Coordinates of C-alpha atoms in Angstrom, one line a residue:
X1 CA 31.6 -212.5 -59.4
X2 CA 29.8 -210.0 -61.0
X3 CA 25.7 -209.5 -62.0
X4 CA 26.3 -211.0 -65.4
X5 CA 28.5 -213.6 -64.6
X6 CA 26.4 -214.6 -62.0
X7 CA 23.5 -214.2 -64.2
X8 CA 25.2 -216.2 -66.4
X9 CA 25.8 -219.4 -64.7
X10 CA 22.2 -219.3 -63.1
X11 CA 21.5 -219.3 -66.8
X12 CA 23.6 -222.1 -67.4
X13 CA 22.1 -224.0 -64.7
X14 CA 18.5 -223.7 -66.3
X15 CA 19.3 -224.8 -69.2
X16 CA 20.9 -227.8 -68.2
X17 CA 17.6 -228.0 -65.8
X18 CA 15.5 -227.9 -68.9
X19 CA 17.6 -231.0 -70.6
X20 CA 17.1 -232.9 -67.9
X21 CA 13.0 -232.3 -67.0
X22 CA 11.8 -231.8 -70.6
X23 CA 14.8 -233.6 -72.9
X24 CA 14.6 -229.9 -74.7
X25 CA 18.5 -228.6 -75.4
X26 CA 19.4 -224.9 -75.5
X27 CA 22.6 -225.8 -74.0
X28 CA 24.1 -224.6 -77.3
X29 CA 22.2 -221.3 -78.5
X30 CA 24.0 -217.8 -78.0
X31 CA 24.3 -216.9 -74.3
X32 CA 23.9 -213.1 -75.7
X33 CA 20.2 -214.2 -77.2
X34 CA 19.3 -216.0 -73.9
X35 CA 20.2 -213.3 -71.8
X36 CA 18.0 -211.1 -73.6
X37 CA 15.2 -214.3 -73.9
X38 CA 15.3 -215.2 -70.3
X39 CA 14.7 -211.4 -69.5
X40 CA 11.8 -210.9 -71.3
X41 CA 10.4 -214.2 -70.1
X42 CA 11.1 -212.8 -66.1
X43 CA 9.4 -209.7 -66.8
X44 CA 6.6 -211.6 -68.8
X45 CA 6.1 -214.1 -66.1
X46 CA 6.8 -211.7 -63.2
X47 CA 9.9 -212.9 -62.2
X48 CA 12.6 -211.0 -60.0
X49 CA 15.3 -213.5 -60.6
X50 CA 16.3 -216.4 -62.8
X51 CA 16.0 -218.6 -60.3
X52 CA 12.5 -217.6 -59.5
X53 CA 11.6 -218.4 -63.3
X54 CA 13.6 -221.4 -63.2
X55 CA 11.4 -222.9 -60.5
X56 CA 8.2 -222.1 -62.1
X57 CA 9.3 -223.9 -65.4
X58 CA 10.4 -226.9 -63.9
X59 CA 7.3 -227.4 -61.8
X60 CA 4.9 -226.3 -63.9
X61 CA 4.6 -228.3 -67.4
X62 CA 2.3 -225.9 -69.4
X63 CA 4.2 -222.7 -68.4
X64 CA 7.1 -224.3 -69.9
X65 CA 5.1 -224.8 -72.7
X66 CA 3.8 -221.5 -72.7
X67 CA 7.5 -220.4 -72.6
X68 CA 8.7 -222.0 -75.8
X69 CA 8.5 -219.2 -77.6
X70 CA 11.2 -217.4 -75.0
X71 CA 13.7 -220.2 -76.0
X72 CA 13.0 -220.8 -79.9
X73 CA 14.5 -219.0 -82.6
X74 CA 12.2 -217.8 -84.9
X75 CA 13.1 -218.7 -88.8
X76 CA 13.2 -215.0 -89.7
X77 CA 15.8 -214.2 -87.4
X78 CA 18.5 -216.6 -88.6
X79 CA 18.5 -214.4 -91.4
X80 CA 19.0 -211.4 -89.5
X81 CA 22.4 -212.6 -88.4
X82 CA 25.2 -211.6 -91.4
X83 CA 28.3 -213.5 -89.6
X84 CA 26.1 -217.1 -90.1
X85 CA 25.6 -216.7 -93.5
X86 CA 29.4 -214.9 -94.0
X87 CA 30.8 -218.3 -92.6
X88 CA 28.3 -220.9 -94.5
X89 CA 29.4 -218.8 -97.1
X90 CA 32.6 -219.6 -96.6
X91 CA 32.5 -223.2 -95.0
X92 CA 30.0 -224.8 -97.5
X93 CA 30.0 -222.5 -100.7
X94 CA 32.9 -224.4 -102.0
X95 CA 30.9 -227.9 -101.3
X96 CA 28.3 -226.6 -103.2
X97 CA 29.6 -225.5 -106.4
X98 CA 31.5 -228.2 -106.4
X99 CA 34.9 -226.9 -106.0
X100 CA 35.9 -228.8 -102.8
X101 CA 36.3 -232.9 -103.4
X102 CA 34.8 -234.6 -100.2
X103 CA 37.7 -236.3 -98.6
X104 CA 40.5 -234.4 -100.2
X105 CA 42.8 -233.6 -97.6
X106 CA 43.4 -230.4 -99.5
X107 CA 39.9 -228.8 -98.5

């Protein structure tokens, strides 16, 4: 297994962590923006390894708080992301002007 792959399911494993201490669920998000999340938050928090960070935030309560901001999306950034909007665009534009009958097995 390579670094990122390993990386990866270390991350995986936090997050699922996370659900079960604080009830919070990143479990969906893009693994891209976590990777680049979780990283800032070890270098922020002094952490050599994921699974050094993933101790501190499960045993301390207001360093996962602190770390919120690590995990959250900020507003401005959803609308950073032109493939989102290309597929609401595409997916709901049709709903929206009316187009598209709900429940017609046509849509």
């Amino acid at each position: 297994m390579n670094e990122q792959a390993l990386f990866d399911l270390e991350l995986k494993i936090l997050l699922e962590a996370l659900y079960q201490r604080y009830h919070y669920d990143f479990r969906s998000y893009a693994v891209s923006s976590l990777r680049r999340r979780m990283r800032q938050a070890m270098q922020r928090y002094e952490c050599d390894r994921l699974v050094d960070l993933q101790h501190r935030l499960l045993h301390e309560p207001e360093l996962f708080a602190q770390a919120m901001q690590f995990f959250t999306v900020q507003v401005s950034e959803m609308f950073r992301d032109p493939a989102y909007f290309r597929e609401l665009r595409e997916q709901a534009g049709p709903y929206r002007r009316g187009s598209v009958v709900a429940g017609d097995p046509a849509a």
